[in-house]
CSV table of C-alpha atoms in Angstrom, one decimal:
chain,number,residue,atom,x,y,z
A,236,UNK,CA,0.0,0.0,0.0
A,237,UNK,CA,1.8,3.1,-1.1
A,238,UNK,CA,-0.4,6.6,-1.6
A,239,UNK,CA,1.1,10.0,-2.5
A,240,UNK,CA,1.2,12.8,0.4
A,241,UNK,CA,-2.3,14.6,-0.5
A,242,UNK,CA,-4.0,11.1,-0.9
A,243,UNK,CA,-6.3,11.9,2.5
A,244,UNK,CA,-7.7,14.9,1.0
A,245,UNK,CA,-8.8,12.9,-2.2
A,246,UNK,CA,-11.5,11.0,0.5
A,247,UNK,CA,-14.8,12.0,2.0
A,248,UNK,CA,-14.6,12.6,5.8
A,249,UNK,CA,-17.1,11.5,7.8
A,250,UNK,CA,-17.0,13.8,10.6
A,251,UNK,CA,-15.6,12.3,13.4
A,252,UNK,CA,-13.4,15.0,14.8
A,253,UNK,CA,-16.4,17.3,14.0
A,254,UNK,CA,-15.8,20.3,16.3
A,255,UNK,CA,-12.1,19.5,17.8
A,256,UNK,CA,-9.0,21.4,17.3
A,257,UNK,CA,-6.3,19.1,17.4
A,258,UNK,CA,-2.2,20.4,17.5
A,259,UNK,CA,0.4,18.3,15.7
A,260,UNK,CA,3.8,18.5,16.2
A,261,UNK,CA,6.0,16.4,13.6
A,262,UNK,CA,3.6,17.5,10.9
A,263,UNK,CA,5.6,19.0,8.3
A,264,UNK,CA,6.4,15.8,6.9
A,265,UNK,CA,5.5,12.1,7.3
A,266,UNK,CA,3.5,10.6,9.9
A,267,UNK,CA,2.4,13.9,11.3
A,268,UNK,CA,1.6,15.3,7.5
A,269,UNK,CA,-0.7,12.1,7.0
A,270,UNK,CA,-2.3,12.8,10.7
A,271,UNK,CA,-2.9,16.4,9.7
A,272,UNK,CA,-4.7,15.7,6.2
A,273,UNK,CA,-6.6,12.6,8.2
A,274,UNK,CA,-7.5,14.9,11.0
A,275,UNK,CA,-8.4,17.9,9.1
A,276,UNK,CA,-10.3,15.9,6.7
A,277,UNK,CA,-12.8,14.7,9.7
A,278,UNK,CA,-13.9,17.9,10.6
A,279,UNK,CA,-10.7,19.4,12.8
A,280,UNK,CA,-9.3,22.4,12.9
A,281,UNK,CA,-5.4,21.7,13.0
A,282,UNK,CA,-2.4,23.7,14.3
A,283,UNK,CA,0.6,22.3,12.9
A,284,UNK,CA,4.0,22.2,14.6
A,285,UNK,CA,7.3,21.8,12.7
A,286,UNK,CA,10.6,22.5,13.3
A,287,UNK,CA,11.2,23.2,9.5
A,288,UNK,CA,8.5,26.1,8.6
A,289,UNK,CA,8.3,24.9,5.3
A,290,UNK,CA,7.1,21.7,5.6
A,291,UNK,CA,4.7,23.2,8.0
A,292,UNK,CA,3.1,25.8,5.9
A,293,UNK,CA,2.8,23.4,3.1
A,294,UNK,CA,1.1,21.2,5.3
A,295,UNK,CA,-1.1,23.7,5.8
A,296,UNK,CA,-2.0,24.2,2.8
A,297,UNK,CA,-2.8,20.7,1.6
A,298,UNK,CA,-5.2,20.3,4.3
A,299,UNK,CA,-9.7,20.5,3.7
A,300,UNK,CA,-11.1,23.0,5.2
A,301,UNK,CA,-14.2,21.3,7.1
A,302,UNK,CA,-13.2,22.6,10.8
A,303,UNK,CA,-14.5,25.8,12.7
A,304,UNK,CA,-11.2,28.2,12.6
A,305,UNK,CA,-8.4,28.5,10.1
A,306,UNK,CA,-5.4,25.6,10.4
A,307,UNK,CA,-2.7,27.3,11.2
A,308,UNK,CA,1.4,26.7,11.1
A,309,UNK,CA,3.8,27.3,13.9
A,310,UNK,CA,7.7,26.8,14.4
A,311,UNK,CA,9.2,25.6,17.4
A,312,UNK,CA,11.6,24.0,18.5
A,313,UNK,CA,9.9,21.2,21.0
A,314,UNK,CA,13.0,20.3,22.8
A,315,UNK,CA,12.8,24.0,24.0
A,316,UNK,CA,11.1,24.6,27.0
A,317,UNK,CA,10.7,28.6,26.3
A,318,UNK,CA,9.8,27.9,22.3
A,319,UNK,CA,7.2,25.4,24.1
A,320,UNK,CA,6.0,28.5,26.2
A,321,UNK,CA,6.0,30.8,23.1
A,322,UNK,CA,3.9,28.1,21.2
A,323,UNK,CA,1.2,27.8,24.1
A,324,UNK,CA,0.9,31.6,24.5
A,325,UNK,CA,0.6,32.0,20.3
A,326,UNK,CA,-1.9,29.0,20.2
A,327,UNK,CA,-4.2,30.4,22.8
A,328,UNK,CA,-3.4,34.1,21.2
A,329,UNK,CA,-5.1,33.2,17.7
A,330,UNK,CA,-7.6,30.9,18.8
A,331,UNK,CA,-11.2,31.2,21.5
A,332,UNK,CA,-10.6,27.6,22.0
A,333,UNK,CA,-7.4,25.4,23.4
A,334,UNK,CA,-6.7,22.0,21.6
A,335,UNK,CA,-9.0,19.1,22.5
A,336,UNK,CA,-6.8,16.3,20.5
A,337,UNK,CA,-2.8,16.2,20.6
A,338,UNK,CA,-0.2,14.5,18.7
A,339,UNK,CA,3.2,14.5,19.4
A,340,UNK,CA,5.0,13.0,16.8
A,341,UNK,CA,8.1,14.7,16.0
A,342,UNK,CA,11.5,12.8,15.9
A,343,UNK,CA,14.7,12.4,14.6
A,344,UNK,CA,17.4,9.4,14.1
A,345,UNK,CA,21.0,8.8,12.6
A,346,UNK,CA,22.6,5.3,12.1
A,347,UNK,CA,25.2,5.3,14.7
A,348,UNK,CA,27.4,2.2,16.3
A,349,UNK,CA,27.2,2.6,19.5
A,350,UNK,CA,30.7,2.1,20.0
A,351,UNK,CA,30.8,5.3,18.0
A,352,UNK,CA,28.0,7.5,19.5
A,353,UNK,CA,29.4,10.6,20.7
A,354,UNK,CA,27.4,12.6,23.6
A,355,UNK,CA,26.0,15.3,21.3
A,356,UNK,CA,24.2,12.5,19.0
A,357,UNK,CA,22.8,10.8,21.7
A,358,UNK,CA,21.8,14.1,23.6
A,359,UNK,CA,19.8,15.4,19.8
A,360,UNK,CA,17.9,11.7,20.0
A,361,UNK,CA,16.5,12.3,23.1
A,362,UNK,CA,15.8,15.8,23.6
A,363,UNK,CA,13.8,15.2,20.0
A,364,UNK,CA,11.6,12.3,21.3
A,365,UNK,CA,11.7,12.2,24.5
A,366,UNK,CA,12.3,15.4,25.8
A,367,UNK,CA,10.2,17.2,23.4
A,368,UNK,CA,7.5,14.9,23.9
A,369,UNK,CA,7.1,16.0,27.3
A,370,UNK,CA,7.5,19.6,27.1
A,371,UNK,CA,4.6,19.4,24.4
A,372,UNK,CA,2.3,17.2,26.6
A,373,UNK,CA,3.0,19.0,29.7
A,374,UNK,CA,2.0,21.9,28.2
A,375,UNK,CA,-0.7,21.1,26.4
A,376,UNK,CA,-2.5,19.0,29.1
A,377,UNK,CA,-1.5,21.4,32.1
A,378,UNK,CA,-3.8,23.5,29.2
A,379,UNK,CA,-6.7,21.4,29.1
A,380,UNK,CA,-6.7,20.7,32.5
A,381,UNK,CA,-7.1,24.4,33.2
A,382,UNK,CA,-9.9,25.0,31.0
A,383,UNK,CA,-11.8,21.8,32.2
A,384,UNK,CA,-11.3,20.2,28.9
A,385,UNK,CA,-13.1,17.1,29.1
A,386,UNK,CA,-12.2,14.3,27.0
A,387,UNK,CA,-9.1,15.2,25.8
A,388,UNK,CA,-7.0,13.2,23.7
A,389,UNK,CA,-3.5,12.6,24.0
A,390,UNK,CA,-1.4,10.6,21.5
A,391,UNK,CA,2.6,10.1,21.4
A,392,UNK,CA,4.6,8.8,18.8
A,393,UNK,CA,6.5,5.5,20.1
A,394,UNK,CA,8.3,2.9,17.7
A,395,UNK,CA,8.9,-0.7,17.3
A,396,UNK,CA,12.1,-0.5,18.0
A,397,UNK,CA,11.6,0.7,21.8
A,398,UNK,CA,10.3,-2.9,22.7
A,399,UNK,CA,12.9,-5.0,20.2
A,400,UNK,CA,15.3,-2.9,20.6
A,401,UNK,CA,17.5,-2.1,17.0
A,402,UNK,CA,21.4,-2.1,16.4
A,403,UNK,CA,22.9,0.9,15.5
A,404,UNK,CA,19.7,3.2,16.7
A,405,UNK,CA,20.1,2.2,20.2
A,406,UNK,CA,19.9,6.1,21.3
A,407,UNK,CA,16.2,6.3,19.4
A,408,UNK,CA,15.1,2.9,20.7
A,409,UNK,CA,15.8,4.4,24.1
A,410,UNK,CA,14.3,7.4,23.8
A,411,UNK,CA,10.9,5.9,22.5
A,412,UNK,CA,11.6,3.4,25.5
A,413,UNK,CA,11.1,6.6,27.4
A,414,UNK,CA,8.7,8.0,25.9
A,415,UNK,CA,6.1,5.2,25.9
A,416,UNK,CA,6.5,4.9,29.8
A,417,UNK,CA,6.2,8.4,29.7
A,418,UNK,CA,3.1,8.1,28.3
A,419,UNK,CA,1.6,5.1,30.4
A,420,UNK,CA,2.6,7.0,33.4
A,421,UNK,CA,0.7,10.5,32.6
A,422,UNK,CA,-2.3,8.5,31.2
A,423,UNK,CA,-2.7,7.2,35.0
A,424,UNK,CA,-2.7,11.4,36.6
A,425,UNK,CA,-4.5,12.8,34.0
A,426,UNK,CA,-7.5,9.8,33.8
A,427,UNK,CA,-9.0,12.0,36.5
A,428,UNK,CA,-9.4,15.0,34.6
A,429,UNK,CA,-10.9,12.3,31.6
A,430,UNK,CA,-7.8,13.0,29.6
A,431,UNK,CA,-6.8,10.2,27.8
A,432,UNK,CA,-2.7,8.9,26.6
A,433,UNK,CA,-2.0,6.4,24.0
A,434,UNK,CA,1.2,5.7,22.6
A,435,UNK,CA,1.2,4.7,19.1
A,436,UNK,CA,4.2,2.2,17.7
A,437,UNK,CA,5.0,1.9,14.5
A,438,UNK,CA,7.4,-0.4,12.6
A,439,UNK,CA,9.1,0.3,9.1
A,440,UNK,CA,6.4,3.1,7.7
A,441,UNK,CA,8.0,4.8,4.3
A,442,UNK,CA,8.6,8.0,5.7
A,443,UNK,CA,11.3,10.5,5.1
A,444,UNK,CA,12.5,9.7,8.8
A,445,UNK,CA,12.8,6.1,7.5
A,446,UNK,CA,14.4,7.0,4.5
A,447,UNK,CA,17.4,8.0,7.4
A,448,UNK,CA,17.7,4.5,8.0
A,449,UNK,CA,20.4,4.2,5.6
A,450,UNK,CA,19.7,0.4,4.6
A,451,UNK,CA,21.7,-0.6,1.6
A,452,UNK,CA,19.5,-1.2,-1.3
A,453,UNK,CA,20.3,-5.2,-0.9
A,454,UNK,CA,19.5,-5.6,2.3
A,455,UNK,CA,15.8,-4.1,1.4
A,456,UNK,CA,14.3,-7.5,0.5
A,457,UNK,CA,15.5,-8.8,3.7
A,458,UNK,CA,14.0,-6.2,5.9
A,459,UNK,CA,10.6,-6.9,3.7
A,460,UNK,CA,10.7,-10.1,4.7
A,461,UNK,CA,10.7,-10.0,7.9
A,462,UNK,CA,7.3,-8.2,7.9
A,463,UNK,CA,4.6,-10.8,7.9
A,464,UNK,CA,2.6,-8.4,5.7
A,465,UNK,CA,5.5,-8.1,3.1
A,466,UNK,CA,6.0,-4.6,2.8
A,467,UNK,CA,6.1,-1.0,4.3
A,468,UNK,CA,3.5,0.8,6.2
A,469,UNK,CA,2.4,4.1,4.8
A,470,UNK,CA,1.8,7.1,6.8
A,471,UNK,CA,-1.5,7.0,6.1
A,472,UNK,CA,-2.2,3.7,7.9
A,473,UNK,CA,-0.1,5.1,11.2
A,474,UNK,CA,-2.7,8.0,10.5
A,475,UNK,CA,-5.8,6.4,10.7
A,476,UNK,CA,-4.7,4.9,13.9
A,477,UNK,CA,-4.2,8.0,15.4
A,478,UNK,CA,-7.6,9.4,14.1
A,479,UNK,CA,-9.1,6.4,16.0
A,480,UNK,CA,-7.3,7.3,19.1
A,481,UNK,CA,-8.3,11.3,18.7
A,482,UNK,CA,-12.0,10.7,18.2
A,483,UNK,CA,-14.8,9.2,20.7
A,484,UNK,CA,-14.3,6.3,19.4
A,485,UNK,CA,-11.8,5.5,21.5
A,486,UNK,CA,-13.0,7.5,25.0
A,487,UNK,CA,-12.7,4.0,27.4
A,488,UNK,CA,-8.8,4.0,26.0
A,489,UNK,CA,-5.8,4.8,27.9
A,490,UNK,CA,-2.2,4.4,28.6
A,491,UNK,CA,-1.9,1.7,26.2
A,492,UNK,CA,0.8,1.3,23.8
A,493,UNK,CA,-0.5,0.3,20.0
A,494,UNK,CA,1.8,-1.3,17.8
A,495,UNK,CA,1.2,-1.1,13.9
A,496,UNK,CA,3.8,-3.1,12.4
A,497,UNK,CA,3.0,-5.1,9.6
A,498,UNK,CA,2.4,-8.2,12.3
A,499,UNK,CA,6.4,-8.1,13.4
């Protein structure tokens, strides 16, 4: 299953984020592009959060207009706790409404020996996907929390790799280690405010973050193989997951860790 970047916005919604305003961060590119289209074309209004402003904006722009406000982009810098601030202060600036639904998804990886790993790759890793992760859902929930939002949605991005671990990534399968106990652990304090957190964990998905990977062409049709579904994810699968986990559908759902891996 392979579809092009705007294939989302070629389908009919069917309004089941009707009404939310979900933030994405990650979705200039990738899984969090394909969450964005997916979200935006059930009926969400969507702030989107990149690192790279480009990718953000053009995000934007590929996304149907079904939701109450304008989707917006923004640029920050997630492993920053004052750029986190500066987000929070410019979300709540341009909207009447704070973000029912969000999606942290951004991240980053090299292929590194360990052997090799200096303390400046490792330290990039985690500050990307761990500690960026919960700066953004800090914030965000301390924000729903103090505008009574009720049945929030909270969704991290976790990987395969955290559980089976992966040689030369070990700094990324140890930061999405982190980040889905991260996630388990705040699902349990925020369950009383009816604020959910699910940790999504995909395998390979073609994505340009995969495409970092650096696997020699030969050594594709091995990888492949050891998906019992025989090929790569697409974003928009990862996608639809999370649209599941952002709608109501999903509202007896928390601190669970969802794999989406092709059956590995």
């Amino acid at each position: 299953m392979t579809m092009d970047q705007n294939e989302p916005n070629k389908l009919q919604g069917t309004g089941r984020l009707s009404g939310k305003f979900a933030l994405v961060t990650g979705g200039g590119s990738g899984i969090g592009r394909a969450a964005c289209q997916v979200f935006a074309r059930e009926g969400a209004t969507v702030a989107v959060v990149d690192v790279n402003e480009t990718g953000a904006e053009e995000t934007v722009q590929s996304l149907q207009k079904r939701g109450l406000y304008s989707h917006r982009s923004y640029v920050t810098d997630v492993t920053s706790a004052a750029a986190v601030s500066r987000l929070v202060e410019s979300v709540r600036a341009d909207y009447s409404v704070v973000p029912d639904v969000v999606l942290a998804s951004q991240g980053v990886q090299t292929h590194t020996a360990f052997l090799d790993m200096d303390e400046e790759t490792f330290d990039r890793i985690v500050n990307v996907s761990l500690k960026g992760t919960f700066l953004v859902v800090q914030a965000f929930s301390r924000l729903m929390v103090e505008n009574k939002i009720a049945g929030g949605s909270i969704i991290t991005m976790g990987s395969l790799r955290a559980a089976q671990g992966s040689a030369f990534h070990s700094h990324y399968a140890a930061s999405k280690g982190g980040v889905v106990s991260l996630t388990k652990s705040v699902a349990l304090e925020l369950a009383k405010y009816n604020i959910r957190c699910n940790v999504v964990n995909p395998g390979a998905i073609t994505t340009p973050l995969q495409q970092q990977d650096f696997v020699p062409e030969e050594e594709m049709p091995k990888r492949i193989q050891a998906i019992p579904l025989g090929r790569y994810g697409d974003p928009i699968e990862v996608a639809n997951l999370c649209l599941f986990l952002a709608s109501d559908e999903s509202s007896y759902m928390t601190g669970q860790a969802v794999d989406i891996t092709g059956g590995r």
